Each structure stands twice: as structure tokens, then as C-alpha cells.
DNA sequence: GTATGTGAATTTCTTCACAGCA
DNA sequence: TGCTGTGAAGAAATTCACATAC
């Protein structure tokens, strides 16, 4: 019931997050219920796709009526593992790291940045959002206490692999990487890349021929 | 020769950027040549996939030898439209906007932030990275001069649709959106979403069952 | 021998279309 | 009637495997 019964397509997982966002918004707008086609319209995802995606995890709708948004939000949250608070280690105290540490969106979804690290002695000891910056060499000691399993890498490309190795060595199992490099990690580690340059290049492709 | 001859799978476009990144790195490490399997190893993408992706655009390799990295970089750059400098309009002068405006990665790939906008009067007139912050209502006037076609949206979710509408109204054709909402835009507008919360939620899914 | 480029096979994902339920 | 859940069909993407070229 908590582990998915069959194999879930990876694109499905990525869409679940979009559905959840939509459901939260509709709830905030005082809707109690919605059909798959209403959610489809708002997310830009096909209605049959939505129903199939949900069907991998259970039957959450009522034929003739649609989905109860409160229940659907709860189901999606549980499916995504968002019913647990997650502690997050942030590596990199540059501009991006600072922006991330004061980004309230994470906290609102149960991700709490509990410590920050950098190798630049000038940054060590300074405050960053709600946390203090440690030297990266203290990572093991700090996380021995915290036991965080999520890491964010916001360092230059040349330092990213070191950061990943350090994080995985202290038990981190999921990493959000902002550095523009392909990282090596053991297969049981989940790494997601948020590469701004790459995104811009993809936009550029679609502007071609002008 | 510049327009793709047949229909290119969207995943191919996204991978081209990864190949390009890898090629640049190998070139910086003094390699002159590489086989598809070497690039595959480094990017984590299957070698046959790489060859097929490239084959949509031409024949860039030499059987028995591999790819000349200098030539491959040039081809990939041209394919992605990176042989042209692109002016970028940034909407949102909060923490993230500030981090983006001082991010050097964009400039190095030919994306130049040429103006920034916000609706907060307290921010208007301040400096942000290399540019000054204008009020969003000046967008049309400013871009009449600049003619930028790329926009970055770094505003709260509630303001993002307004920002997108304003950008598209002044001729922007490609948008990088950091706000956690699904945006409506005409189909000829390319929108790419970089939703940090969503990325975290997806990581969370893979941490489930622990 | 080595490595490319590619048609064919395979796998994966999406969409259709409808039976069944409220 | 209206809408879900889903097997079947269809489309898309990936991988194989090999003829071809250096």
C-alpha cells in the first residue's frame, strides 16, 4: 500500500508533482472537487494520462463526480513521501546557495535546510538564511548528529563531484545538483540535475532559424 | 542544413546540451577526439543513442576513429543556435533574480541579461548584477529598444502569469520559468519550467519507503 | 581491428475508447 | 447523464546488431 505495486513510469512520477501543485491551488481557490479534465486543462496534461497515472496507485475518484481535492491532495502527498519532514544539507554558499537558503518554497513542502557547507574559509562561520556555514570538512561530524538524507549541490562545476562524494559518504541518498556537470554516483543514489545553462540552451534551440 | 530535416524527438534536444557540455569539458582536458562510447560513459547516455541523436543532424564522426571534438563542439553549438548572442529580460528582483543576474554561466554561453523588472517600487532603480531594475510597466518601452526574445521569470507563483503575458506581449518567444505554476502561453511560445519545489518532491518520491 | 550510421526490433509511454458505476 | 478506471491500440523513444568505412 505504501510501496508501488507495479513498476511506475518515470514520467508519471514527474507529473504527480504537477497534479499536486494544481490540486493545492484549486483547494486554495475554494474548490472541493474536480474532474480529471479540469485538472488536465489546468496542468496541460491529457485527462486520460492523469487517470492512468493515478491508477498506478489506487482508485481515488468517484465516477460521475470526479476527485475530492482534499483526499486527492492527501493521497498525492503520501505517494510522493511528503508526509515526512526531510532535513537537507546545502553545499555551496555562493549566490545561488544564498538564494536557495532563503527560498521559502522548500520549507513549505517539508524540506528544511539544516546545515550549509563551503570550502571557502571566508564564508565559513557566516550566517546563511537560518543556518550557519560550516567548512565542508565538518560535513561528516555535522551529519553524524543530523542524519540528513537529502543534499543540494550549489557549487561550481569543478567542485561538484567532490561535494557529491562527500554527501554520499555521510549517508545522503538523494541529491539536487545545480552544477552544470554530469555526476557519478552509485545507482542507489538519486541525483536530479537542475542545470540552468542547459535549460537556456534548450530554449535557444527552439529560437533557432530566426 | 540549418533547419532539422526531419522531426527531432524532444528528448534528443535535451541530450544535445549534455553532449555539448561533455565535449567542452573533454576539450578543456586536452582531448582532440572521442568515440561515442567514451562520451556515453561520461554522460551516462547510451552510445547508440548518442550516434542516433547526432545522425538526425548529419554525419559528424569518422568510422574507426570517432569524433573530432573541436568540430563536434562547433556542430552542436550551431545546432542549438548558440552561435548567436541572445539578449535576456529578467522579471523578478528577489533573491533568485539576484542570484541569476550575477550567475556567470549564462553570459559564458551567449545569454546576456540586458534588463531586469519588478513591480516592487522599493526595488525599482536599484542595481542588480550589471543591470538596473525597471518597473514592470516599463517593459514595453524598454524592449522596444532592445528587442529581446528570451525572458526569465523569477517571481512568486501568483505573479508569474502576469509576467509571462507581459513578456509575450513585447515579442518574447522563449521563457525560462522559475515560478511553481503551470503557465498558459500561446503554442508558438516555448516555456521551460525550472520548479525547485517540484524537483525536491520528485527526490522525495525516491526516498519513500524509509 | 575499430567505430560510425542506421534499419529493424524492442521497450516504454501515451492516447483512445468504452464498460461500469454514481 | 457524467466521469472514472483500464485493456487495447497507437505513437514515440530506445536499443540492438550489423553493413559499411577508415
GROMACS .gro file of N, CA and C in nm, chain A residues 72-158:
model
  261
   72UNK      N    1  -0.751   1.385  -0.253
   72UNK     CA    2  -0.650   1.367  -0.357
   72UNK      C    3  -0.518   1.429  -0.315
   73UNK      N    4  -0.524   1.546  -0.254
   73UNK     CA    5  -0.400   1.608  -0.206
   73UNK      C    6  -0.332   1.519  -0.104
   74UNK      N    7  -0.411   1.463  -0.015
   74UNK     CA    8  -0.354   1.374   0.087
   74UNK      C    9  -0.290   1.251   0.023
   75UNK      N   10  -0.359   1.193  -0.073
   75UNK     CA   11  -0.304   1.075  -0.140
   75UNK      C   12  -0.175   1.107  -0.213
   76UNK      N   13  -0.178   1.216  -0.290
   76UNK     CA   14  -0.058   1.253  -0.367
   76UNK      C   15   0.058   1.283  -0.273
   77UNK      N   16   0.029   1.352  -0.164
   77UNK     CA   17   0.136   1.384  -0.069
   77UNK      C   18   0.198   1.257  -0.013
   78UNK      N   19   0.113   1.162   0.021
   78UNK     CA   20   0.165   1.039   0.077
   78UNK      C   21   0.244   0.961  -0.027
   79UNK      N   22   0.190   0.954  -0.148
   79UNK     CA   23   0.259   0.883  -0.257
   79UNK      C   24   0.399   0.941  -0.278
   80UNK      N   25   0.407   1.074  -0.276
   80UNK     CA   26   0.536   1.140  -0.301
   80UNK      C   27   0.627   1.140  -0.178
   81UNK      N   28   0.578   1.086  -0.069
   81UNK     CA   29   0.660   1.082   0.051
   81UNK      C   30   0.670   1.216   0.121
   82UNK      N   31   0.570   1.301   0.099
   82UNK     CA   32   0.575   1.436   0.156
   82UNK      C   33   0.508   1.444   0.292
   83UNK      N   34   0.469   1.329   0.345
   83UNK     CA   35   0.411   1.330   0.479
   83UNK      C   36   0.520   1.321   0.586
   84UNK      N   37   0.646   1.322   0.540
   84UNK     CA   38   0.760   1.320   0.632
   84UNK      C   39   0.840   1.449   0.613
   85UNK      N   40   0.886   1.509   0.722
   85UNK     CA   41   0.978   1.623   0.710
   85UNK      C   42   1.115   1.572   0.670
   86UNK      N   43   1.181   1.641   0.579
   86UNK     CA   44   1.313   1.597   0.535
   86UNK      C   45   1.417   1.705   0.566
   87UNK      N   46   1.524   1.664   0.627
   87UNK     CA   47   1.634   1.755   0.651
   87UNK      C   48   1.724   1.758   0.529
   88UNK      N   49   1.773   1.876   0.496
   88UNK     CA   50   1.851   1.896   0.374
   88UNK      C   51   1.985   1.961   0.407
   89UNK      N   52   2.090   1.906   0.347
   89UNK     CA   53   2.223   1.964   0.359
   89UNK      C   54   2.253   2.043   0.232
   90UNK      N   55   2.298   2.165   0.248
   90UNK     CA   56   2.327   2.250   0.134
   90UNK      C   57   2.478   2.269   0.122
   91UNK      N   58   2.532   2.232   0.008
   91UNK     CA   59   2.675   2.254  -0.015
   91UNK      C   60   2.692   2.366  -0.116
   92UNK      N   61   2.762   2.471  -0.075
   92UNK     CA   62   2.783   2.585  -0.164
   92UNK      C   63   2.717   2.710  -0.108
   93UNK      N   64   2.796   2.806  -0.068
   93UNK     CA   65   2.742   2.927  -0.006
   93UNK      C   66   2.765   3.049  -0.096
   94UNK      N   67   2.760   3.027  -0.226
   94UNK     CA   68   2.769   3.138  -0.320
   94UNK      C   69   2.634   3.205  -0.338
   95UNK      N   70   2.620   3.277  -0.447
   95UNK     CA   71   2.494   3.347  -0.473
   95UNK      C   72   2.375   3.253  -0.476
   96UNK      N   73   2.392   3.145  -0.549
   96UNK     CA   74   2.280   3.052  -0.564
   96UNK      C   75   2.247   2.986  -0.430
   97UNK      N   76   2.350   2.942  -0.359
   97UNK     CA   77   2.328   2.882  -0.228
   97UNK      C   78   2.253   2.976  -0.136
   98UNK      N   79   2.292   3.102  -0.141
   98UNK     CA   80   2.223   3.200  -0.056
   98UNK      C   81   2.077   3.217  -0.095
   99UNK      N   82   2.053   3.224  -0.226
   99UNK     CA   83   1.914   3.236  -0.271
   99UNK      C   84   1.833   3.114  -0.227
  100UNK      N   85   1.893   2.997  -0.238
  100UNK     CA   86   1.821   2.875  -0.200
  100UNK      C   87   1.792   2.872  -0.051
  101UNK      N   88   1.889   2.918   0.027
  101UNK     CA   89   1.871   2.909   0.172
  101UNK      C   90   1.760   3.002   0.220
  102UNK      N   91   1.731   3.105   0.144
  102UNK     CA   92   1.622   3.192   0.186
  102UNK      C   93   1.495   3.168   0.106
  103UNK      N   94   1.498   3.066   0.023
  103UNK     CA   95   1.379   3.030  -0.055
  103UNK      C   96   1.279   2.961   0.037
  104UNK      N   97   1.161   3.017   0.046
  104UNK     CA   98   1.063   2.964   0.141
  104UNK      C   99   0.987   2.845   0.086
  105UNK      N  100   0.995   2.826  -0.045
  105UNK     CA  101   0.918   2.717  -0.107
  105UNK      C  102   0.954   2.580  -0.052
  106UNK      N  103   1.082   2.559  -0.023
  106UNK     CA  104   1.122   2.428   0.029
  106UNK      C  105   1.056   2.401   0.163
  107UNK      N  106   1.072   2.496   0.253
  107UNK     CA  107   1.020   2.479   0.388
  107UNK      C  108   0.872   2.448   0.388
  108UNK      N  109   0.800   2.515   0.298
  108UNK     CA  110   0.656   2.497   0.295
  108UNK      C  111   0.616   2.356   0.254
  109UNK      N  112   0.708   2.286   0.188
  109UNK     CA  113   0.676   2.149   0.145
  109UNK      C  114   0.747   2.045   0.232
  110UNK      N  115   0.799   2.086   0.342
  110UNK     CA  116   0.856   1.989   0.433
  110UNK      C  117   1.003   1.961   0.413
  111UNK      N  118   1.072   2.047   0.339
  111UNK     CA  119   1.217   2.032   0.324
  111UNK      C  120   1.283   2.143   0.404
  112UNK      N  121   1.365   2.105   0.499
  112UNK     CA  122   1.423   2.202   0.588
  112UNK      C  123   1.574   2.200   0.572
  113UNK      N  124   1.632   2.311   0.531
  113UNK     CA  125   1.777   2.318   0.520
  113UNK      C  126   1.833   2.329   0.661
  114UNK      N  127   1.910   2.227   0.700
  114UNK     CA  128   1.954   2.220   0.839
  114UNK      C  129   2.101   2.255   0.855
  115UNK      N  130   2.175   2.260   0.746
  115UNK     CA  131   2.316   2.297   0.756
  115UNK      C  132   2.368   2.334   0.618
  116UNK      N  133   2.467   2.424   0.618
  116UNK     CA  134   2.528   2.465   0.491
  116UNK      C  135   2.679   2.449   0.502
  117UNK      N  136   2.740   2.424   0.387
  117UNK     CA  137   2.884   2.396   0.384
  117UNK      C  138   2.950   2.467   0.266
  118UNK      N  139   3.076   2.500   0.285
  118UNK     CA  140   3.154   2.557   0.175
  118UNK      C  141   3.301   2.528   0.205
  119UNK      N  142   3.385   2.540   0.104
  119UNK     CA  143   3.528   2.522   0.130
  119UNK      C  144   3.600   2.655   0.144
  120UNK      N  145   3.528   2.763   0.118
  120UNK     CA  146   3.589   2.897   0.125
  120UNK      C  147   3.589   2.944   0.271
  121UNK      N  148   3.712   2.956   0.328
  121UNK     CA  149   3.722   2.994   0.470
  121UNK      C  150   3.654   3.128   0.498
  122UNK      N  151   3.652   3.215   0.398
  122UNK     CA  152   3.590   3.346   0.418
  122UNK      C  153   3.440   3.334   0.443
  123UNK      N  154   3.381   3.226   0.393
  123UNK     CA  155   3.237   3.210   0.410
  123UNK      C  156   3.202   3.130   0.534
  124UNK      N  157   3.298   3.048   0.577
  124UNK     CA  158   3.273   2.963   0.694
  124UNK      C  159   3.245   3.051   0.816
  125UNK      N  160   3.139   3.018   0.887
  125UNK     CA  161   3.105   3.092   1.007
  125UNK      C  162   3.002   3.201   0.983
  126UNK      N  163   2.985   3.241   0.857
  126UNK     CA  164   2.883   3.342   0.829
  126UNK      C  165   2.744   3.278   0.837
  127UNK      N  166   2.644   3.362   0.851
  127UNK     CA  167   2.507   3.313   0.853
  127UNK      C  168   2.453   3.306   0.712
  128UNK      N  169   2.371   3.205   0.686
  128UNK     CA  170   2.308   3.195   0.556
  128UNK      C  171   2.164   3.154   0.577
  129UNK      N  172   2.072   3.245   0.551
  129UNK     CA  173   1.933   3.218   0.586
  129UNK      C  174   1.930   3.179   0.733
  130UNK      N  175   1.868   3.069   0.766
  130UNK     CA  176   1.854   3.031   0.905
  130UNK      C  177   1.971   2.951   0.960
  131UNK      N  178   2.070   2.920   0.876
  131UNK     CA  179   2.180   2.835   0.924
  131UNK      C  180   2.316   2.903   0.912
  132UNK      N  181   2.414   2.842   0.976
  132UNK     CA  182   2.550   2.892   0.973
  132UNK      C  183   2.628   2.806   0.874
  133UNK      N  184   2.727   2.867   0.809
  133UNK     CA  185   2.806   2.794   0.710
  133UNK      C  186   2.922   2.722   0.780
  134UNK      N  187   2.930   2.591   0.760
  134UNK     CA  188   3.041   2.511   0.811
  134UNK      C  189   3.143   2.488   0.700
  135UNK      N  190   3.263   2.452   0.739
  135UNK     CA  191   3.358   2.405   0.637
  135UNK      C  192   3.315   2.266   0.592
  136UNK      N  193   3.337   2.239   0.463
  136UNK     CA  194   3.293   2.110   0.409
  136UNK      C  195   3.356   1.994   0.485
  137UNK      N  196   3.476   2.016   0.540
  137UNK     CA  197   3.541   1.904   0.610
  137UNK      C  198   3.467   1.865   0.737
  138UNK      N  199   3.377   1.950   0.783
  138UNK     CA  200   3.297   1.917   0.902
  138UNK      C  201   3.171   1.840   0.868
  139UNK      N  202   3.152   1.814   0.738
  139UNK     CA  203   3.026   1.751   0.695
  139UNK      C  204   2.995   1.623   0.772
  140UNK      N  205   3.095   1.535   0.782
  140UNK     CA  206   3.071   1.407   0.849
  140UNK      C  207   3.030   1.428   0.995
  141UNK      N  208   3.104   1.515   1.062
  141UNK     CA  209   3.073   1.539   1.203
  141UNK      C  210   2.933   1.597   1.220
  142UNK      N  211   2.900   1.694   1.137
  142UNK     CA  212   2.770   1.758   1.149
  142UNK      C  213   2.657   1.659   1.117
  143UNK      N  214   2.675   1.582   1.010
  143UNK     CA  215   2.565   1.494   0.974
  143UNK      C  216   2.557   1.368   1.060
  144UNK      N  217   2.661   1.341   1.134
  144UNK     CA  218   2.651   1.231   1.230
  144UNK      C  219   2.539   1.263   1.330
  145UNK      N  220   2.526   1.388   1.365
  145UNK     CA  221   2.417   1.433   1.452
  145UNK      C  222   2.283   1.435   1.379
  146UNK      N  223   2.287   1.495   1.258
  146UNK     CA  224   2.161   1.527   1.190
  146UNK      C  225   2.101   1.407   1.117
  147UNK      N  226   2.187   1.331   1.050
  147UNK     CA  227   2.137   1.216   0.974
  147UNK      C  228   2.052   1.255   0.854
  148UNK      N  229   2.081   1.367   0.794
  148UNK     CA  230   2.004   1.411   0.677
  148UNK      C  231   2.030   1.319   0.559
  149UNK      N  232   1.930   1.300   0.475
  149UNK     CA  233   1.942   1.211   0.360
  149UNK      C  234   1.928   1.282   0.226
  150UNK      N  235   1.909   1.413   0.231
  150UNK     CA  236   1.894   1.491   0.108
  150UNK      C  237   2.003   1.598   0.103
  151UNK      N  238   2.063   1.613  -0.013
  151UNK     CA  239   2.167   1.714  -0.030
  151UNK      C  240   2.137   1.803  -0.149
  152UNK      N  241   2.180   1.928  -0.140
  152UNK     CA  242   2.171   2.020  -0.252
  152UNK      C  243   2.312   2.065  -0.285
  153UNK      N  244   2.349   2.053  -0.412
  153UNK     CA  245   2.483   2.092  -0.456
  153UNK      C  246   2.474   2.221  -0.535
  154UNK      N  247   2.528   2.327  -0.479
  154UNK     CA  248   2.523   2.459  -0.545
  154UNK      C  249   2.664   2.516  -0.547
  155UNK      N  250   2.754   2.440  -0.607
  155UNK     CA  251   2.895   2.479  -0.615
  155UNK      C  252   2.934   2.484  -0.763
  156UNK      N  253   3.051   2.540  -0.795
  156UNK     CA  254   3.094   2.541  -0.935
  156UNK      C  255   3.112   2.398  -0.986
  157UNK      N  256   3.104   2.384  -1.116
  157UNK     CA  257   3.113   2.252  -1.179
  157UNK      C  258   3.236   2.175  -1.134
  158UNK      N  259   3.347   2.246  -1.118
  158UNK     CA  260   3.472   2.178  -1.085
  158UNK      C  261   3.471   2.118  -0.945
   0.00000   0.00000   0.00000
